[in-house]
Short mmCIF file of C-alpha atoms and ligand atoms in Angstrom, two decimals:
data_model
loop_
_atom_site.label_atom_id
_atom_site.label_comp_id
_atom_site.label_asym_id
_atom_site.label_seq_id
_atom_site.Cartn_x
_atom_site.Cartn_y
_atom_site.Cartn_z
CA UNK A 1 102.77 134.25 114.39
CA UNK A 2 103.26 129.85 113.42
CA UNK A 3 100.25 128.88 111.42
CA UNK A 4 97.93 127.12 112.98
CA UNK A 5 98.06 124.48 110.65
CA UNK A 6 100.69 123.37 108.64
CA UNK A 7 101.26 120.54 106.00
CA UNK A 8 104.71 119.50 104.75
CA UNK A 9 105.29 117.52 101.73
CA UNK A 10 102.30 115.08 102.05
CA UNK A 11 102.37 112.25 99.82
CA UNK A 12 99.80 109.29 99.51
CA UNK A 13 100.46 106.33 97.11
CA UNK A 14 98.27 103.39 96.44
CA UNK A 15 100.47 100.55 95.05
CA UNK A 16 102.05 102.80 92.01
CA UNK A 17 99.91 105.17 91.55
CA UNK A 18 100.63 108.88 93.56
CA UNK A 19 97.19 109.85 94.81
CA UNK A 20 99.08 113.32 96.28
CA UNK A 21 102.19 114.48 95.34
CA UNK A 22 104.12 116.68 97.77
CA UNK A 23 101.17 118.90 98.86
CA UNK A 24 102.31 121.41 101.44
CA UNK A 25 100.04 124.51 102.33
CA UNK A 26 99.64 126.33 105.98
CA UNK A 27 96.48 128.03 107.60
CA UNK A 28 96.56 130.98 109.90
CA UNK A 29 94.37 131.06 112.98
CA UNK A 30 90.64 132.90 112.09
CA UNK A 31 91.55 132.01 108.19
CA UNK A 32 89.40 130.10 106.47
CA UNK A 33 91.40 127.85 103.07
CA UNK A 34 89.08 125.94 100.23
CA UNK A 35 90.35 122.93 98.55
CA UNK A 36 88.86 122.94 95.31
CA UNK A 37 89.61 121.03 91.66
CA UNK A 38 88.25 118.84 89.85
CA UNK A 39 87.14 114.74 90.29
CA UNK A 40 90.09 112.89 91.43
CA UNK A 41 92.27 115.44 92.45
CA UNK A 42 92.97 114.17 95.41
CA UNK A 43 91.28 116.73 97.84
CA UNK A 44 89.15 113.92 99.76
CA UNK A 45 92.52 112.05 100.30
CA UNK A 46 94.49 115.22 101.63
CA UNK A 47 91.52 115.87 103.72
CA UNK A 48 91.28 112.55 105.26
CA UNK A 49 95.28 112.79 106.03
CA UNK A 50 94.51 115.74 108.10
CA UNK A 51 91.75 114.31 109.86
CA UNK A 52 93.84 110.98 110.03
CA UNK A 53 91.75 108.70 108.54
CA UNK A 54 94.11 108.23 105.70
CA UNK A 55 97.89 107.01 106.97
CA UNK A 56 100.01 109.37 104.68
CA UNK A 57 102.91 108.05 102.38
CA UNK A 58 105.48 110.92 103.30
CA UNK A 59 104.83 114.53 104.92
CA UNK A 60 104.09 116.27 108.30
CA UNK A 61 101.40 117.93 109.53
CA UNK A 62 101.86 119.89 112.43
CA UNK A 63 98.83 121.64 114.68
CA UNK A 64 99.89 124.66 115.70
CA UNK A 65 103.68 123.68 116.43
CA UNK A 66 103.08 119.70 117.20
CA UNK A 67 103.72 117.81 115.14
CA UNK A 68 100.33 115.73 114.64
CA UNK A 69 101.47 113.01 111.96
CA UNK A 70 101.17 109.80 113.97
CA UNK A 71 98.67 110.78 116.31
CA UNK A 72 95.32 108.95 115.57
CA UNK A 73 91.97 110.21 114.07
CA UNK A 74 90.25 110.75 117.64
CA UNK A 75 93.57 112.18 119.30
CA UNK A 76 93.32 114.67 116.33
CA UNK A 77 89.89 115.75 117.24
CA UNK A 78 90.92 116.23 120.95
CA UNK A 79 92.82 118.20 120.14
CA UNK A 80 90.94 120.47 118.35
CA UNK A 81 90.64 119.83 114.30
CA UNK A 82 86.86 119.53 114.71
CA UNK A 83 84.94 117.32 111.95
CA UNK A 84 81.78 116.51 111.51
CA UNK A 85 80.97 112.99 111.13
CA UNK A 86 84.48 111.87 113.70
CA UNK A 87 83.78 111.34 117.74
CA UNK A 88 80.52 113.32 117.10
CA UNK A 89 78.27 111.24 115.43
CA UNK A 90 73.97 111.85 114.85
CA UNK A 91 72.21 109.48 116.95
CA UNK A 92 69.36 108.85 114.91
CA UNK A 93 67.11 107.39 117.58
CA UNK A 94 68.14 110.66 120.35
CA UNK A 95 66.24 113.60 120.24
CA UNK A 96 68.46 116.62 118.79
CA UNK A 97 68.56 117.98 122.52
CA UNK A 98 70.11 114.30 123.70
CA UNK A 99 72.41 114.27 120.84
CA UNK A 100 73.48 117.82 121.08
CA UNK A 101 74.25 116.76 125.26
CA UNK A 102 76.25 113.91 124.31
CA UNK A 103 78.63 116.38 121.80
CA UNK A 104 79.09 118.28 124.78
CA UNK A 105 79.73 115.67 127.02
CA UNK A 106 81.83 114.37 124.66
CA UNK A 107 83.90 117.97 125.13
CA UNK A 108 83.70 117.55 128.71
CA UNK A 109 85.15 114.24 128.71
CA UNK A 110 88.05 115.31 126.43
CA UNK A 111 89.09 117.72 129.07
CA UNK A 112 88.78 115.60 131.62
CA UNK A 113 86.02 117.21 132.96
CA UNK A 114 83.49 114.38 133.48
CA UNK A 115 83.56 110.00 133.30
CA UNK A 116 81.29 107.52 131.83
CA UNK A 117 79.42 107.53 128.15
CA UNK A 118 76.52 109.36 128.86
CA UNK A 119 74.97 111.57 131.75
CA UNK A 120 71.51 110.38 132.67
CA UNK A 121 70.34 113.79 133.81
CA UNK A 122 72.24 116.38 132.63
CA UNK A 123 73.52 119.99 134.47
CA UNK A 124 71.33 122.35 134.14
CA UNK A 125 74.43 124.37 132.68
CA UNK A 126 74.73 121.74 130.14
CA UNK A 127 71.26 121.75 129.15
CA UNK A 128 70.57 125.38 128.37
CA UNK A 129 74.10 125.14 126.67
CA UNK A 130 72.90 122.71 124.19
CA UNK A 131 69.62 124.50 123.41
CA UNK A 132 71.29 127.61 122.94
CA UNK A 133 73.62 125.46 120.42
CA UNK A 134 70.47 124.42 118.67
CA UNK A 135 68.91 127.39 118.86
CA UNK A 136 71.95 129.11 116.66
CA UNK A 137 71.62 126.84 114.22
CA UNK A 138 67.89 127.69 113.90
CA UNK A 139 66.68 124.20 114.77
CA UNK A 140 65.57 124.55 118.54
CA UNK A 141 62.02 124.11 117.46
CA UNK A 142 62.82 120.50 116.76
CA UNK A 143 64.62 120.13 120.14
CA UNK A 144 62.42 117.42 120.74
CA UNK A 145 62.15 115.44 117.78
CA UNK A 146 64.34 112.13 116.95
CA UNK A 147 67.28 112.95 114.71
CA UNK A 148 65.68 110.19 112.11
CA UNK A 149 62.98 112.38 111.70
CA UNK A 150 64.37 115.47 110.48
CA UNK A 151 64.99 116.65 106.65
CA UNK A 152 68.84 116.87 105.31
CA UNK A 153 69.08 120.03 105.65
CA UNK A 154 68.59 120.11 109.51
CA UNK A 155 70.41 116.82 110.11
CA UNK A 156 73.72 118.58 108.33
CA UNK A 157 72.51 121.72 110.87
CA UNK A 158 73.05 119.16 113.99
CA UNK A 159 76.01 118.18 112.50
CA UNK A 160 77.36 121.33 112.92
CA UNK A 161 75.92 122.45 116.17
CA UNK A 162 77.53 118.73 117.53
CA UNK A 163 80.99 119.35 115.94
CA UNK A 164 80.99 123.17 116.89
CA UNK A 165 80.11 121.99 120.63
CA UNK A 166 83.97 120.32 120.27
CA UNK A 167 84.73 123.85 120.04
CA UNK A 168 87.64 122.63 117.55
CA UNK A 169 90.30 124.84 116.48
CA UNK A 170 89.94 124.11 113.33
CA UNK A 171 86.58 123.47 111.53
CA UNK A 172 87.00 120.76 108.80
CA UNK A 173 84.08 120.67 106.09
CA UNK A 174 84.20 117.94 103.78
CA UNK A 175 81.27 119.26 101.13
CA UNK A 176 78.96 120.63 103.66
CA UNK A 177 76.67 121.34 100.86
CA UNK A 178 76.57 118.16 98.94
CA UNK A 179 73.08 115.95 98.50
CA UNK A 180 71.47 119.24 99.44
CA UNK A 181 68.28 121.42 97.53
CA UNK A 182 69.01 124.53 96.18
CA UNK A 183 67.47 126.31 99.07
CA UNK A 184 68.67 124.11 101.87
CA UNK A 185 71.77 124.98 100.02
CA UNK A 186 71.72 128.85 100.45
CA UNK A 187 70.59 128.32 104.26
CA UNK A 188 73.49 126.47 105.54
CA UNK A 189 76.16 128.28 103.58
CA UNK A 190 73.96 131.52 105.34
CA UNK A 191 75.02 129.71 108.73
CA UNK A 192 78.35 128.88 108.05
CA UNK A 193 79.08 132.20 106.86
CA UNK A 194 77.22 133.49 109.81
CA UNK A 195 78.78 131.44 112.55
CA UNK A 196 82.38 131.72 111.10
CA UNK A 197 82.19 135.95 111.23
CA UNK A 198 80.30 135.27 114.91
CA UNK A 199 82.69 132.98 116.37
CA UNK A 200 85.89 133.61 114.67
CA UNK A 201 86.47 130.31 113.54
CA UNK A 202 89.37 128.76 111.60
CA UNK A 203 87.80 126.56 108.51
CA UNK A 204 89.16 124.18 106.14
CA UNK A 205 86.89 122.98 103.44
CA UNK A 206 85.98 120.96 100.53
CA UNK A 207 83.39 122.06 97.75
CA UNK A 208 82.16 121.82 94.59
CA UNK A 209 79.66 124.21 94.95
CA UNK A 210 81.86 127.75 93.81
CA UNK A 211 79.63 130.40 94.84
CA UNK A 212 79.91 128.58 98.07
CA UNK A 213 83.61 128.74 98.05
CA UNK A 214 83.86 132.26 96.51
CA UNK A 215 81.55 133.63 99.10
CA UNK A 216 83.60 132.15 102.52
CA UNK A 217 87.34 131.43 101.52
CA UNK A 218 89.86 133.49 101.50
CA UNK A 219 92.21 131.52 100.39
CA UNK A 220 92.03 128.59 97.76
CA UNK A 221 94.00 125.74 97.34
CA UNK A 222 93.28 124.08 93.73
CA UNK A 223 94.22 120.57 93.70
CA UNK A 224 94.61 118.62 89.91
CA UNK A 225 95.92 115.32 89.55
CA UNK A 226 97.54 114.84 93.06
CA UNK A 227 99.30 118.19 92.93
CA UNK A 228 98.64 121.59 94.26
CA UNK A 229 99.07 123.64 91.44
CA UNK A 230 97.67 127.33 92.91
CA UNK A 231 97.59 128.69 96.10
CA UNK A 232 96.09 132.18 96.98
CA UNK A 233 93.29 134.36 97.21
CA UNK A 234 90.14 134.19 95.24
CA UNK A 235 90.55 136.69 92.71
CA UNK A 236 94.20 135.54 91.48
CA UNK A 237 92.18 132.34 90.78
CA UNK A 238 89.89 133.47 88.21
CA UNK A 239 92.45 134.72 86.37
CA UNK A 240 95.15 131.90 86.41
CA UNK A 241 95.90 130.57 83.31
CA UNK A 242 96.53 126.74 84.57
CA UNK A 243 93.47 127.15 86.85
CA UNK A 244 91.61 127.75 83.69
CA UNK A 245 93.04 125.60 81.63
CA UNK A 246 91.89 122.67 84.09
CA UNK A 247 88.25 124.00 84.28
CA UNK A 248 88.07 123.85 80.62
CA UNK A 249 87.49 127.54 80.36
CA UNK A 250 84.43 127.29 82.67
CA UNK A 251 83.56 130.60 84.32
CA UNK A 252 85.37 129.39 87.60
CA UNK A 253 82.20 131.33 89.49
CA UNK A 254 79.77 128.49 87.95
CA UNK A 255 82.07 125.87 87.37
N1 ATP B 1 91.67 103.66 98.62
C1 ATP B 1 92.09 103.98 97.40
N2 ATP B 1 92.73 103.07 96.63
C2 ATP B 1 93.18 103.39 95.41
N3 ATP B 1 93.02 104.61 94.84
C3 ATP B 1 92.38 105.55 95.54
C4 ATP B 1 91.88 105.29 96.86
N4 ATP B 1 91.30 106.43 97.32
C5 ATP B 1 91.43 107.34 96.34
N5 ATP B 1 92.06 106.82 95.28
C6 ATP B 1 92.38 107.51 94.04
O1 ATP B 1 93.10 108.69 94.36
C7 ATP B 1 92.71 109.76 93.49
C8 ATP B 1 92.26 110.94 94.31
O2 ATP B 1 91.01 110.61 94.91
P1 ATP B 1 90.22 111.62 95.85
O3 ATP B 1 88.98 110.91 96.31
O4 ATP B 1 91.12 112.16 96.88
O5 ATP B 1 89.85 112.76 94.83
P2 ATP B 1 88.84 114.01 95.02
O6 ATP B 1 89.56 115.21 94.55
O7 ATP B 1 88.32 114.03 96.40
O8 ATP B 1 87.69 113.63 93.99
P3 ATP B 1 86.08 113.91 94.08
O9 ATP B 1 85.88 115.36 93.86
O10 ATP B 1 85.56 113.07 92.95
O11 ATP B 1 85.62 113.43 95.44
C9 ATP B 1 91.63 109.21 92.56
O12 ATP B 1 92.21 108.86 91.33
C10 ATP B 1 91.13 108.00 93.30
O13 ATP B 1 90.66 107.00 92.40
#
């Protein structure tokens, strides 16, 4: 079985200085890879090259077996790496229910399934869809209410109940938990853990938090200085002697 997907060699430079150094790493459908390492690794960069907001030095990426390198930001999401904060956006002024219509329009439309920006009166199909999206995420009680209105914690939850309605091949996080209380904290990484066992998903994150990324990867890739310098499963990281070395000695759990 190809991975589903694959990055070759990616390099990024900013005038002299090598932001990512040939990074290559693959991810198997229904696998779900952590970028970790510390500040200024370069994990934001490598992310945004796979969403294709950052226009990569040298390297391929390929989506399943196309090869994705040129193909822009909202082409990329079309065809299926799903990110939050990309074509999806939170209308602050829409009700959760109109923005949660709009993702799924927004799906429609990708598939050539329906014109124009946004649908007046909605199926009926589409509807119960997006309450039944809400409702998942726990926030149908606030169907209703403007996005403005609600606390971080549920505005991250439409987030993902928008980006999921892409249903994207590939779930990109970029810190899903960052800016977040302690208990808002535990109740989306509940979801995400939740909805990824549910739904089968593919996921590529970014986190600081590691009980976060201890308790969904299952595979890590640890970033330091523009480099990859591990690759593997969870346990083989707490033991790694450079891995350690770069965390200082932490206790990678609570680092
Ligand atoms: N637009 C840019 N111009 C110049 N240098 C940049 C630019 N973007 C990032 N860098 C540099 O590239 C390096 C990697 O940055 P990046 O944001 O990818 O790291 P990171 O691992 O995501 O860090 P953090 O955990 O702090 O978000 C850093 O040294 C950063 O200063």
């Amino acid at each position: 079985m190809s991975p589903l997907l694959r990055a070759e060699g990616l390099c990024k430079t900013y005038g002299g200085f090598h932001a990512l150094k040939d990074v290559s790493f693959e991810v198997m459908a229904g696998e779900t890879l952590a970028i970790i390492g510390p500040n200024g690794a370069g994990k934001t960069t490598l992310f945004k090259m796979l969403t294709g907001e950052v226009v990569r030095t040298s390297g391929q990426i390929f989506l399943r077996d196309a090869d994705i390198t040129r193909v822009s930001a909202e082409m990329r999401t079309r065809m299926g790496l799903g990110r939050t904060f990309q074509i999806v956006r939170v209308f602050p002024e829409f009700s959760l229910m109109e923005n949660l219509i709009v993702a799924i329009e927004a799906r429609q439309r990708a598939r050539g399934r329906r014109n124009g920006i946004l649908n007046v009166r909605p199926s009926q199909a589409v509807a119960d869809e997006a309450h039944h999206r809400l409702a998942m995420m726990g926030i149908a009680r606030l169907h209703g209410t403007e996005a403005r209105h609600i606390s971080l914690g549920d505005r991250k939850r439409l987030e993902l109940a928008m980006t999921l309605a892409m249903e994207p091949s590939v779930l990109m996080l970029d810190e899903p938990t960052a800016g977040m209380s302690p208990s808002e904290r535990i109740a989306i990484i509940d979801l995400i853990q939740r909805t990824k066992e549910e739904q089968r998903l593919t996921i590529l994150f970014t986190e600081h938090d590691m009980d976060f990324v201890f308790q969904l990867a299952q595979h890590l890739m640890v970033m330091n200085q523009g480099e990859r310098i591990f690759f593997g499963p969870p346990e083989a990281v707490k033991t790694n002697a450079v891995v350690q070395e770069i965390y200082l000695g932490k206790d990678l759990a609570h680092a």
